[in-house]
Amino acid sequence: MTNETNSKTASVDEVLDKGEYKYGFTTLIEADTLPKGLNEDVIRAISLKKKEPQFMLDFRLKAYRKWLTMKEPAWPNVRYPKIDFQDISYYSAPKPKKKLESLDEVDPELLRTFEKLGIPLDEQKRLSNVAVDAVFDSVSVATTHKKKLMEVGIIFCPISEALQEYPELVEEYLGTVVPIGDNYYAALNSAVFTDGSFVYIPPDTISPMELSTYFRINTEETGQFERTLIICAENSYVSYLEGCTAPQFDTNQLHAAVVELVTLDNAEIKYSTVQNWYAGDPETGKGGIYNFVTKRGKCAGDNSKISWTQVETGSAITWKYPSCILQGDNTQGEFYSVALTNGHMQADTGTKMIHIGKNTKSSIISKGISADHSSNSYRGLVKVNKGATNARNYTQCDSMLVGDQCSAHTFPYIETANNSVQLEHEASTSKISEEQLFYFEQRGISRENAITAVINGFCKEVFKQLPMEFAVEAQKLLTLKLENSVG
Amino acid sequence: MSLLEIKDLHAGFEGTDIVKGVSLTVNAGEVHAIMGPNGSGKSTLAKVLAGHPSYVVSKGSITYNGNDLLEMDAEERALAGVFLGFQYPVEIPGVNNAEFLRMAYNAKLVKQGEEEVDPLDFDGILDEKMKLVGMDRKYKDRFLNEGFSGGEKKKNEILQMAVLGPKLSVLDETDSGLDIDALKVVAQGVNKLNNKDNALILITHYQRLLNYIEPDFVHVFSGGTIIKSGGKELAHELEAQGYDWVTAPAK
């Protein structure tokens, strides 16, 4: 089904065989936006433009050479037309979003969505890039936060900045969790990423606030190949929020991000995502974003913990498996996921829990909701290595179907090389039925509130992992998405 | 003005009428019992009154409180005081019973232009109503109907009726699945809720419920219509002689 996508690598080779790029290298450096296409010159140009240290260029080139030998994965349960990797421009100078004078200039459809989500007025302005008054100016908010974080020694900045300011930290950890050749998209990302977030929490530090991409990406368009690296040193804790519930329109169809997390002894990272990218035309699925993300955390130190929480409600195709490598002894990995698909969306998402250390624990709670003509797959691997004595895993995989044109699939994989492990797996499939909604309505409860109640009930265990405000917005978001799908 | 006036109602699923020409007038303060063999159209009538979207009315009219009931959707009917006690209450996993009841209660308050109650205040209201229908408090925190026994599901229906205080209650086979002790408790609860301002339509296959809730009128349903109406003594005759006694002459 996705086999046709594999043939693309041939044309990449062809381009390489030509030996030289048709635009001169100097022109490349001067250009604000690189012409479409990918080769070593393009990568050198990116690195040079960003004034990167030598190790970074070597990293990129190595990744690119690896990528050339790889094939697009064909195993995910998704279908899409071939991606022409030579038809993408891999660098453009960060463009500020168009500043608007007032909310009157914002797309009314977007405003209605904001209203339904209950996003406060000032926040609406910020999200749609309307100039806000001094008190709520996001830039000043970001600056205040940054100052507060610096006081306790926390580094939170764009990764391009970290490469200038803290190259030794980046070099030590970049690619240690997701190796450059990990998979096709991770290799591509490693070769061409232009920005993303960098977080370093020093030892014995509890982050005084939740770190959020809100603070970082505010005036610029979201990058196509984002790279995030978070390091939480000994005895430290950080909670990181990515994305927001507001719909994100973007001209880039392919998004291939990489996120790497590292915890040292007794450290904990909690990473929460709400993703609501454009899913394409609800009737045809055309134009939606392909979200091919590699997210992985390594519990490198003993007694450390990494927890992923995701609410995935957008993108035409989602291919994403936030995973944990439980390397230290007594480490813990968690994965809480709500994935909603409607229209013609396709999601193949889940997690990998790799148990290496002794007494490692992992839990997986996955809630898939499929509506309309969408397809929703859970794919999860629990792997227990030989030395991982007393490893434990609990997996719960629930699917909910809305309507009868959609599908839900579950692909659990278990590999264990140790007989002292305890694994539990539970799975269920349910439906929101017309009878249930009628029951609510017969008691005077609106259809909208009924759907909210049923969905919240279904997703309760995941929502409670999210920070309070985020959870409320996420609940509303799901209702909004499903309103037209039930009945 | 009558609370409910059904005139020559024909209704069923697309293309197939199950209710075929029912006329019935119900006044506030009255208790009507609708009896009849299985498949005679009793439950269809109940679903049609509540506005179930799968049922289609092909002919006739229903006036409720002076309004055209058929013009209202299920939610509007409920908010106007129409309550259906389901024969088979659906299970709704993940939704807390008390929270569901509070949602329904608040929807009614909002409709009446009053303020919603918070969970704490509602808890007090709920305790009182649970006592009225003899329901264990542990059912508050259970998921709605999930894993309830048949009897508890029925009690939960009456609990909802008690909380919402409807004008017109249609109880569809509320007695089935109840043992005799539970039946008495439920009947007592229903009796306490009856007053001169509301009305009750009891749909039942058996006469035994009517020993505890005394009807003013008894209607015998067969083949989708009311074939005989009378006072409460009709129920006793049916019990003694069976439905054949009334249905036979109709054939």
XYZ file of C-alpha atoms in Angstrom:
738
model
C 0.000 0.000 0.000
C 2.733 2.494 0.777
C 5.285 0.698 -1.338
C 5.079 3.271 -4.086
C 6.644 5.802 -1.729
C 9.894 3.855 -1.670
C 10.838 4.510 -5.235
C 11.629 8.127 -4.371
C 15.157 7.475 -3.144
C 16.220 6.684 -6.707
C 15.617 10.214 -7.845
C 17.650 11.528 -4.926
C 20.538 9.432 -6.196
C 20.031 10.764 -9.671
C 20.323 14.304 -8.451
C 23.494 13.417 -6.599
C 24.964 11.793 -9.655
C 24.828 15.117 -11.403
C 27.625 16.005 -9.025
C 26.948 19.650 -8.637
C 24.127 21.801 -7.582
C 22.830 24.055 -10.302
C 23.020 27.139 -8.096
C 26.449 28.261 -6.980
C 27.384 27.717 -3.366
C 27.887 31.425 -2.681
C 24.427 32.178 -3.980
C 23.132 29.589 -1.584
C 24.685 31.353 1.366
C 23.333 34.727 0.363
C 19.804 33.576 -0.374
C 17.077 34.187 2.158
C 15.409 31.026 1.069
C 17.270 28.110 -0.387
C 15.974 26.805 -3.686
C 14.140 23.521 -3.566
C 16.188 20.373 -3.394
C 18.610 18.587 -1.124
C 22.299 17.763 -1.482
C 25.497 18.207 0.539
C 25.901 21.792 -0.599
C 22.500 22.659 0.749
C 23.435 21.130 4.090
C 26.762 22.974 4.186
C 24.877 26.163 3.377
C 22.400 25.643 6.203
C 25.199 25.003 8.673
C 27.180 27.980 7.505
C 24.214 30.335 7.546
C 23.603 29.348 11.131
C 27.299 29.713 11.969
C 27.365 26.260 13.462
C 30.358 24.571 15.063
C 32.151 21.950 12.961
C 30.691 19.000 14.901
C 27.234 20.073 13.855
C 28.109 20.108 10.170
C 29.726 16.677 10.502
C 26.601 15.421 12.272
C 24.386 16.734 9.485
C 26.506 15.310 6.674
C 26.736 11.946 8.347
C 22.967 11.919 8.765
C 22.426 12.933 5.164
C 24.684 10.178 3.842
C 22.879 7.691 6.018
C 19.511 8.985 4.831
C 20.473 8.387 1.211
C 20.841 4.689 1.955
C 17.473 4.431 3.705
C 13.945 3.871 2.529
C 10.723 5.454 3.669
C 9.012 3.117 6.103
C 6.212 1.149 4.492
C 4.973 -0.603 7.617
C 2.744 2.105 9.119
C -0.951 1.583 8.566
C -1.321 4.789 6.567
C -1.565 5.675 2.884
C -0.339 8.798 1.185
C 1.065 9.835 -2.162
C 4.826 9.928 -2.710
C 6.692 12.773 -1.107
C 9.112 14.495 -3.457
C 12.005 15.382 -1.185
C 13.615 17.421 -3.941
C 10.556 19.624 -4.100
C 11.104 21.042 -0.617
C 13.110 24.096 0.303
C 15.187 23.160 3.316
C 16.000 26.597 4.573
C 14.324 29.931 4.704
C 15.222 32.786 7.000
C 12.744 32.911 9.888
C 9.847 35.000 8.664
C 7.834 36.992 11.134
C 4.138 36.243 10.929
C 2.020 39.029 9.578
C 1.089 41.328 12.436
C -2.605 42.144 12.571
C -4.080 45.295 14.030
C -7.152 43.794 15.648
C -9.193 40.617 15.915
C -11.421 41.996 13.135
C -8.713 40.989 10.690
C -8.654 37.403 11.878
C -10.480 34.659 9.982
C -13.971 34.505 11.570
C -13.896 30.712 11.419
C -10.781 30.733 13.595
C -12.438 33.113 16.052
C -15.443 30.816 16.361
C -13.109 27.955 17.151
C -11.319 30.036 19.783
C -14.645 30.911 21.331
C -15.763 27.296 21.472
C -12.460 26.314 23.028
C -12.932 29.014 25.630
C -9.592 30.664 24.884
C -9.416 34.074 26.614
C -9.476 37.157 24.400
C -5.890 38.159 25.020
C -4.733 34.666 24.296
C -6.773 34.682 21.074
C -4.960 37.809 20.025
C -1.606 36.315 20.786
C -2.339 33.103 18.922
C -3.576 34.888 15.842
C -0.688 37.338 16.104
C -2.719 40.431 16.788
C -0.741 43.175 18.495
C -1.562 43.089 22.198
C -1.260 45.803 24.797
C 1.845 46.116 26.915
C 0.558 44.162 29.872
C -0.114 41.089 27.815
C 2.700 41.436 25.372
C 3.919 37.910 24.834
C 7.473 39.052 24.224
C 7.674 40.669 27.632
C 6.044 37.622 29.203
C 8.665 35.474 27.562
C 11.438 37.766 28.734
C 10.183 37.766 32.303
C 10.002 33.998 32.252
C 13.445 33.669 30.795
C 14.895 35.853 33.521
C 13.197 33.827 36.200
C 14.552 30.603 34.691
C 18.085 31.960 34.386
C 18.082 32.781 38.074
C 17.898 29.069 38.884
C 20.293 28.148 36.097
C 17.796 26.715 33.655
C 18.625 27.115 29.996
C 15.600 27.391 27.719
C 16.345 28.725 24.262
C 16.206 27.958 20.557
C 18.554 25.103 19.725
C 20.322 27.338 17.180
C 21.153 29.683 20.054
C 22.289 26.758 22.214
C 24.683 25.720 19.446
C 26.333 29.138 19.797
C 26.170 29.520 23.561
C 26.417 25.967 24.878
C 27.918 23.894 22.032
C 29.528 21.404 24.414
C 26.162 20.515 25.986
C 24.518 20.060 22.615
C 27.409 17.983 21.329
C 27.349 15.754 24.395
C 23.679 14.838 24.066
C 22.442 15.462 20.513
C 21.758 12.201 18.740
C 22.369 10.093 21.846
C 18.711 9.168 22.170
C 17.657 9.212 18.532
C 20.772 8.198 16.560
C 21.086 9.864 13.184
C 20.276 6.671 11.348
C 17.375 5.718 13.592
C 14.765 5.971 10.921
C 14.195 7.647 7.598
C 12.607 10.821 8.927
C 14.931 11.140 11.906
C 17.889 10.934 9.529
C 16.376 13.603 7.316
C 15.698 15.795 10.336
C 19.270 15.329 11.598
C 20.574 16.471 8.241
C 18.433 19.519 7.691
C 16.805 20.757 10.925
C 16.970 24.505 11.299
C 15.603 25.111 14.758
C 13.731 23.869 17.774
C 13.991 24.057 21.553
C 16.854 23.372 23.890
C 16.335 22.889 27.609
C 18.905 22.157 30.270
C 17.853 21.753 33.875
C 20.914 21.792 36.158
C 21.284 19.341 39.069
C 18.992 19.679 42.114
C 16.590 22.017 40.359
C 12.818 21.908 40.176
C 11.729 24.121 37.318
C 9.704 26.984 38.841
C 7.242 26.892 35.958
C 6.015 24.700 33.162
C 8.120 25.339 30.103
C 6.062 25.879 27.046
C 6.719 26.295 23.354
C 4.217 29.165 23.711
C 7.056 31.294 24.978
C 9.403 30.402 22.200
C 7.438 30.222 18.984
C 5.358 33.311 18.971
C 6.305 35.482 16.081
C 7.719 32.912 13.725
C 6.133 30.271 11.577
C 6.492 26.754 12.909
C 9.486 24.994 11.469
C 9.115 22.058 9.219
C 12.001 20.092 10.694
C 12.045 20.921 14.377
C 14.651 19.553 16.723
C 14.174 19.535 20.462
C 16.635 18.427 23.091
C 15.826 18.409 26.798
C 18.332 17.386 29.446
C 17.298 17.057 33.044
C 20.314 16.617 35.340
C 20.509 14.788 38.698
C 17.587 15.252 41.144
C 15.815 17.711 38.858
C 12.340 18.026 37.441
C 10.746 19.756 34.507
C 7.352 19.740 32.860
C 7.344 20.759 29.223
C 4.312 21.663 27.119
C 4.327 21.540 23.379
C 1.730 22.884 20.989
C -1.645 24.312 21.706
C -5.286 23.557 21.102
C -5.820 26.319 18.581
C -5.881 25.092 15.008
C -2.508 25.476 13.316
C -2.445 26.147 9.638
C 0.841 25.777 7.925
C 2.008 25.879 4.359
C 4.440 23.027 4.891
C 2.840 19.698 4.298
C 5.616 17.511 5.644
C 6.650 17.865 9.264
C 9.439 15.630 10.486
C 10.431 16.648 13.998
C 12.779 14.923 16.406
C 12.535 15.279 20.167
C 15.167 13.820 22.494
C 14.873 13.727 26.272
C 17.573 12.672 28.718
C 17.181 12.176 32.463
C 20.139 11.647 34.755
C 19.926 10.053 38.240
C 16.642 10.742 40.091
C 15.497 13.221 37.470
C 12.051 13.459 35.927
C 10.743 14.925 32.689
C 7.066 15.257 31.948
C 6.416 16.098 28.318
C 2.894 17.025 27.218
C 1.701 17.666 23.697
C -1.538 18.900 22.250
C -1.425 18.708 18.479
C -4.140 20.264 16.338
C -2.593 20.818 12.952
C -4.609 21.179 9.826
C -6.030 17.787 8.923
C -6.958 18.564 5.363
C -10.309 18.876 3.695
C -12.774 16.854 5.783
C -14.389 15.446 2.620
C -11.281 14.519 0.643
C -8.458 14.744 3.166
C -6.505 16.904 0.705
C -3.988 19.431 1.992
C -3.487 18.145 5.495
C -0.173 17.969 7.283
C 1.933 14.808 7.426
C 3.224 14.631 10.957
C 6.133 12.176 10.991
C 7.738 12.636 14.366
C 10.398 10.780 16.311
C 10.131 11.390 20.036
C 12.198 9.427 22.448
C 13.429 9.758 25.981
C 16.300 8.020 27.684
C 16.212 7.426 31.408
C 19.983 7.313 31.540
C 20.357 7.735 35.286
C 19.049 5.409 38.004
C 15.621 6.134 39.548
C 14.729 8.579 36.826
C 11.427 8.940 35.076
C 10.073 10.103 31.731
C 6.392 10.621 31.113
C 4.824 11.373 27.726
C 1.294 12.689 27.476
C -0.160 13.446 24.090
C -3.487 14.614 22.760
C -3.357 14.227 19.006
C -6.325 15.684 17.183
C -4.970 17.122 13.942
C -2.774 16.339 10.912
C -3.830 14.321 7.887
C -1.342 11.617 8.818
C 0.249 11.053 12.189
C 3.175 8.694 12.521
C 4.497 9.023 16.009
C 5.746 6.790 18.816
C 6.999 8.721 21.850
C 9.204 6.137 23.524
C 11.276 5.515 26.610
C 14.601 3.772 26.934
C 14.725 2.620 30.534
C 18.458 2.301 30.853
C 19.087 3.121 34.525
C 17.964 0.809 37.317
C 14.557 1.514 38.868
C 13.627 3.846 36.042
C 10.062 4.494 34.931
C 8.503 5.263 31.591
C 4.940 6.397 31.008
C 2.891 6.994 27.901
C -0.575 8.533 28.054
C -2.231 9.148 24.743
C -5.489 10.322 23.279
C -5.525 10.152 19.499
C -8.585 11.381 17.720
C -9.097 10.925 14.005
C -11.998 12.208 11.968
C -12.651 13.172 8.364
C -10.076 11.258 6.347
C -7.331 11.430 8.954
C -4.973 8.515 9.494
C -3.032 7.958 12.660
C -0.517 5.250 13.418
C 0.724 6.087 16.875
C 1.832 4.426 20.060
C 5.015 3.942 21.995
C 8.060 1.814 22.624
C 9.188 0.924 26.112
C 12.665 -0.554 26.130
C 13.560 -2.097 29.480
C 17.308 -2.350 30.015
C 17.931 -1.576 33.709
C 16.793 -3.659 36.664
C 13.384 -3.084 38.303
C 12.245 -0.861 35.478
C 8.569 -0.037 35.156
C 6.505 1.215 32.268
C 2.868 1.971 31.753
C 0.976 2.672 28.586
C -2.534 4.114 28.496
C -3.736 4.662 24.960
C -7.167 5.963 23.975
C -7.998 6.022 20.296
C -11.136 7.690 19.019
C -12.034 7.252 15.377
C -14.866 9.004 13.572
C -16.106 9.542 10.015
C -13.835 7.815 7.459
C -10.701 7.892 9.548
C -8.310 5.158 10.528
C -6.701 5.006 13.948
C -3.983 2.513 14.833
C -2.204 1.891 18.093
C 1.233 0.357 17.667
C 3.266 -0.372 20.731
C 6.360 -2.318 21.593
C 7.352 -3.500 25.040
C 10.868 -4.890 24.909
C 12.591 -6.389 27.897
C 16.309 -7.046 27.611
C 18.114 -9.906 29.293
C 19.476 -7.872 32.179
C 16.180 -6.166 32.987
C 15.215 -8.327 35.922
C 11.853 -7.629 37.553
C 10.745 -5.382 34.747
C 7.067 -4.557 34.770
C 4.712 -3.202 32.163
C 1.057 -2.363 32.197
C -0.632 -1.626 28.891
C -4.184 -0.497 28.393
C -5.428 0.159 24.909
C -8.947 1.388 24.397
C -10.601 2.282 21.137
C -13.809 4.143 20.595
C -15.626 4.162 17.303
C -17.962 6.935 16.285
C -20.080 5.963 13.292
C -19.526 2.897 11.137
C -17.200 4.134 8.390
C -14.097 4.418 10.564
C -11.630 1.841 11.779
C -9.501 1.159 14.833
C -6.501 -1.162 14.885
C -4.236 -2.353 17.647
C -0.752 -3.727 17.041
C 0.874 -4.643 20.354
C 4.347 -6.181 20.188
C 6.055 -7.797 23.128
C 9.659 -9.036 23.096
C 11.123 -10.348 26.271
C 14.462 -11.976 26.975
C 13.960 -12.199 30.715
C 11.615 -14.492 32.604
C 11.248 -12.398 35.738
C 9.069 -9.824 33.993
C 5.437 -9.034 34.653
C 3.427 -7.810 31.721
C -0.230 -6.930 31.652
C -2.203 -5.980 28.597
C -5.823 -4.857 28.511
C -7.741 -3.748 25.481
C -11.287 -2.709 24.738
C -13.368 -1.331 21.908
C -16.518 0.680 22.410
C -18.854 2.889 20.442
C -20.673 6.107 21.077
C -24.097 4.978 20.088
C -27.188 6.891 19.076
C -28.932 5.146 21.992
C -26.476 6.673 24.468
C -26.958 10.137 23.059
C -30.724 9.730 23.064
C -30.537 8.786 26.719
C -28.773 12.074 27.506
C -31.149 14.084 25.358
C -34.169 12.448 26.970
C -32.865 13.860 30.231
C -32.605 17.342 28.727
C -28.844 17.260 28.184
C -27.686 18.647 24.840
C -25.982 16.444 22.298
C -22.829 18.526 22.617
C -22.674 18.077 26.370
C -23.462 14.407 25.968
C -20.518 13.872 23.632
C -18.268 15.821 25.987
C -19.325 13.672 28.904
C -18.789 10.388 27.092
C -15.445 11.424 25.608
C -14.188 12.864 28.879
C -15.162 9.667 30.594
C -13.276 7.683 27.987
C -10.159 9.861 28.157
C -10.211 10.609 31.884
C -6.974 8.785 32.735
C -5.059 10.726 30.093
C -6.584 14.149 30.707
C -5.715 14.021 34.376
C -2.049 13.871 33.379
C -2.300 17.220 31.625
C -1.839 20.548 33.386
C -5.277 21.820 34.451
C -5.851 24.545 31.855
C -4.544 22.382 29.084
C -6.872 19.574 30.132
C -9.941 21.792 29.985
C -9.025 23.058 26.532
C -8.230 19.562 25.329
C -11.655 18.334 26.444
C -13.392 21.110 24.563
C -11.233 20.476 21.546
C -12.309 16.851 21.331
C -15.977 17.796 21.619
C -15.573 20.399 18.914
C -13.992 17.859 16.613
C -16.658 15.239 17.194
C -19.782 17.397 17.181
C -20.549 16.733 13.562
C -19.431 13.146 13.538
C -21.886 11.521 15.901
C -25.308 10.564 14.636
C -56.674 21.883 28.542
C -55.375 18.343 28.622
C -51.727 17.746 29.411
C -51.386 15.265 26.568
C -53.612 14.661 23.623
C -52.723 11.977 21.105
C -54.915 11.864 18.001
C -54.946 9.021 15.491
C -51.209 8.393 15.835
C -49.488 6.141 13.318
C -45.787 5.603 13.872
C -42.945 3.124 13.558
C -39.716 2.603 11.676
C -39.323 3.857 8.133
C -42.084 2.328 6.077
C -43.512 0.096 8.776
C -46.021 1.455 11.237
C -46.127 -0.312 14.562
C -48.517 2.086 16.252
C -51.597 2.213 14.052
C -54.146 4.768 15.029
C -53.864 5.530 18.744
C -55.890 8.273 20.393
C -55.416 9.028 24.066
C -56.064 11.982 26.331
C -54.199 12.377 29.590
C -54.984 15.116 32.119
C -52.791 16.371 34.918
C -53.250 14.335 38.057
C -54.118 11.129 36.196
C -52.430 7.747 36.115
C -52.924 5.731 32.952
C -51.873 2.142 32.569
C -51.206 0.733 29.131
C -51.263 -3.035 29.104
C -50.964 -5.533 26.341
C -49.082 -8.471 24.956
C -45.466 -8.214 23.793
C -45.068 -6.632 20.389
C -48.350 -4.773 20.561
C -46.685 -1.376 20.094
C -46.560 -0.153 23.706
C -42.833 0.601 23.743
C -42.987 2.223 20.319
C -45.566 4.635 21.656
C -43.225 5.439 24.562
C -40.255 6.090 22.242
C -42.371 8.249 19.957
C -43.557 10.337 22.891
C -39.944 10.887 23.963
C -38.842 11.825 20.443
C -36.477 8.985 19.610
C -34.921 9.921 16.242
C -35.228 6.401 14.799
C -39.020 6.438 14.930
C -41.115 8.080 12.262
C -44.627 9.437 12.711
C -46.563 8.881 9.513
C -49.911 10.264 10.610
C -51.701 11.888 13.500
C -50.825 14.509 16.090
C -49.599 14.832 19.659
C -50.348 17.963 21.639
C -48.508 18.439 24.896
C -49.388 21.310 27.164
C -50.918 23.103 24.178
C -47.793 22.669 22.025
C -47.163 20.427 19.035
C -44.937 17.785 20.612
C -43.864 16.417 17.240
C -42.231 19.736 16.411
C -39.918 19.436 19.424
C -36.717 17.385 19.516
C -35.956 14.946 22.306
C -33.988 17.474 24.368
C -36.739 20.108 24.138
C -39.376 17.585 25.152
C -37.327 16.550 28.161
C -36.824 20.163 29.192
C -40.581 20.695 28.805
C -41.158 17.945 31.375
C -41.546 14.758 29.362
C -39.738 11.860 31.016
C -39.235 8.362 29.706
C -38.301 5.613 32.100
C -36.502 3.259 29.708
C -37.288 -0.399 29.444
C -33.613 -1.121 28.806
C -31.533 1.768 30.168
C -28.300 2.044 28.186
C -24.938 1.725 29.959
C -22.631 4.728 29.686
C -19.110 3.844 30.843
C -16.906 6.659 32.069
C -19.792 8.919 33.029
C -20.386 9.202 36.736
C -23.995 8.623 37.798
C -24.190 11.609 40.163
C -22.490 13.850 37.617
C -24.958 12.773 34.949
C -27.884 13.525 37.244
C -26.440 16.923 38.047
C -26.024 17.708 34.347
C -29.682 16.848 33.760
C -30.811 18.769 36.835
C -28.792 21.824 35.830
C -30.055 21.690 32.245
C -33.559 21.988 33.682
C -32.574 24.846 36.007
C -30.945 26.739 33.176
C -34.075 26.247 31.066
C -36.106 27.770 33.897
C -33.699 30.690 34.073
C -32.270 29.626 37.415
C -28.687 29.174 38.545
C -26.942 25.846 38.303
C -26.176 23.967 41.503
C -22.658 22.966 42.408
C -21.726 19.355 43.132
C -21.845 19.875 46.886
C -25.386 21.258 46.982
C -26.525 18.685 44.496
C -25.175 15.920 46.685
C -27.687 16.884 49.352
C -30.569 16.859 46.878
C -29.443 13.517 45.525
C -29.207 11.896 48.959
C -32.805 12.775 49.672
C -34.042 11.417 46.338
C -32.028 8.225 46.713
C -33.710 7.607 50.013
C -37.079 8.132 48.365
C -36.491 5.375 45.821
C -34.555 3.117 48.197
C -31.278 3.237 46.360
C -27.906 2.583 47.927
C -25.649 5.639 47.997
C -22.806 3.652 46.481
C -24.540 4.003 43.102
C -23.759 7.705 43.072
C -20.172 7.165 42.128
C -20.678 4.285 39.774
C -20.618 4.803 36.038
C -24.083 5.374 34.638
C -25.918 2.014 34.608
C -22.650 0.182 33.968
C -22.770 -3.234 35.549
C -26.014 -2.396 37.385
C -28.379 -5.310 37.925
C -31.686 -5.118 36.051
C -33.395 -3.987 39.229
C -30.838 -1.280 39.995
C -31.122 0.068 36.475
C -34.862 0.452 36.930
C -34.445 2.075 40.318
C -31.963 4.446 38.743
C -34.606 5.447 36.210
C -37.013 6.301 39.002
C -34.238 8.148 40.794
C -33.807 10.301 37.702
C -37.532 10.884 37.595
C -37.438 11.949 41.238
C -34.544 14.333 40.607
C -36.092 15.913 37.523
C -39.709 16.109 38.716
C -41.278 15.764 35.253
C -44.816 16.748 34.256
C -45.455 13.689 32.171
C -43.703 10.446 32.989
C -43.881 7.436 30.732
C -42.546 4.380 32.522
C -41.843 1.603 30.048
C -41.957 -1.792 31.770
C -40.379 -0.393 34.871
C -41.638 -3.416 36.797
C -39.812 -5.999 34.700
C -36.620 -7.181 36.320
C -37.713 -6.091 39.783
C -38.305 -8.558 42.590
C -41.341 -8.023 44.737
C -39.538 -6.042 47.459
C -37.869 -3.758 44.937
C -41.180 -3.367 43.141
C -42.834 -2.152 46.351
C -40.073 0.353 47.017
C -40.118 1.681 43.471
C -43.931 1.888 43.480
C -43.893 3.792 46.757
C -41.353 6.169 45.283
C -43.494 6.748 42.201
C -46.592 7.271 44.348
C -44.799 9.930 46.377
C -43.940 11.758 43.180
C -47.515 11.758 41.890
C -49.537 14.890 42.414
C -52.349 16.822 40.841
C -50.001 18.681 38.504
C -48.308 15.769 36.842
C -49.390 12.671 35.026
C -48.101 9.150 34.681
C -48.352 6.620 31.889
C -47.402 3.162 33.073
C -46.601 0.659 30.377
C -46.669 -2.857 31.705
C -47.217 -6.389 30.692
C -48.364 -7.531 34.106
C -51.023 -6.426 36.505
C -48.866 -6.754 39.646
C -47.396 -3.236 39.403
C -50.938 -1.894 39.442
C -51.447 -3.424 42.898
C -49.041 -0.795 44.156
C -49.636 2.109 41.793
C -53.330 2.512 41.329
C -54.306 3.644 37.815
C -57.280 5.857 37.027
C -57.536 4.355 33.564
C -56.428 1.122 31.991
C -55.955 0.766 28.227
C -55.418 -2.498 26.479
C -53.075 -2.367 23.519
C -53.145 -4.882 20.724
C -51.958 -4.758 17.138
C -50.828 -1.169 17.550
C -54.090 0.288 18.807
C -56.055 0.623 22.011
C -58.732 -2.025 21.797
C -60.313 -1.500 25.178
C -60.248 1.157 27.868
C -61.681 1.113 31.331
C -61.084 1.776 34.997
C -58.685 -0.093 37.280
C -61.037 -3.108 37.448
C -60.098 -3.834 33.821
C -56.594 -4.747 34.978
C -57.985 -7.344 37.365
C -60.134 -8.858 34.647
C -57.088 -9.076 32.385
C -55.093 -10.754 35.123
C -57.839 -13.298 35.698
C -58.727 -14.013 32.083
C -55.591 -13.234 30.069
C -55.209 -11.019 27.029
C -57.076 -13.452 24.792
C -60.213 -12.335 26.507
C -59.923 -8.894 24.949
C -57.823 -9.596 21.890
C -59.897 -12.526 20.592
C -62.970 -10.511 19.627
C -60.741 -8.046 17.824
C -59.371 -10.674 15.461
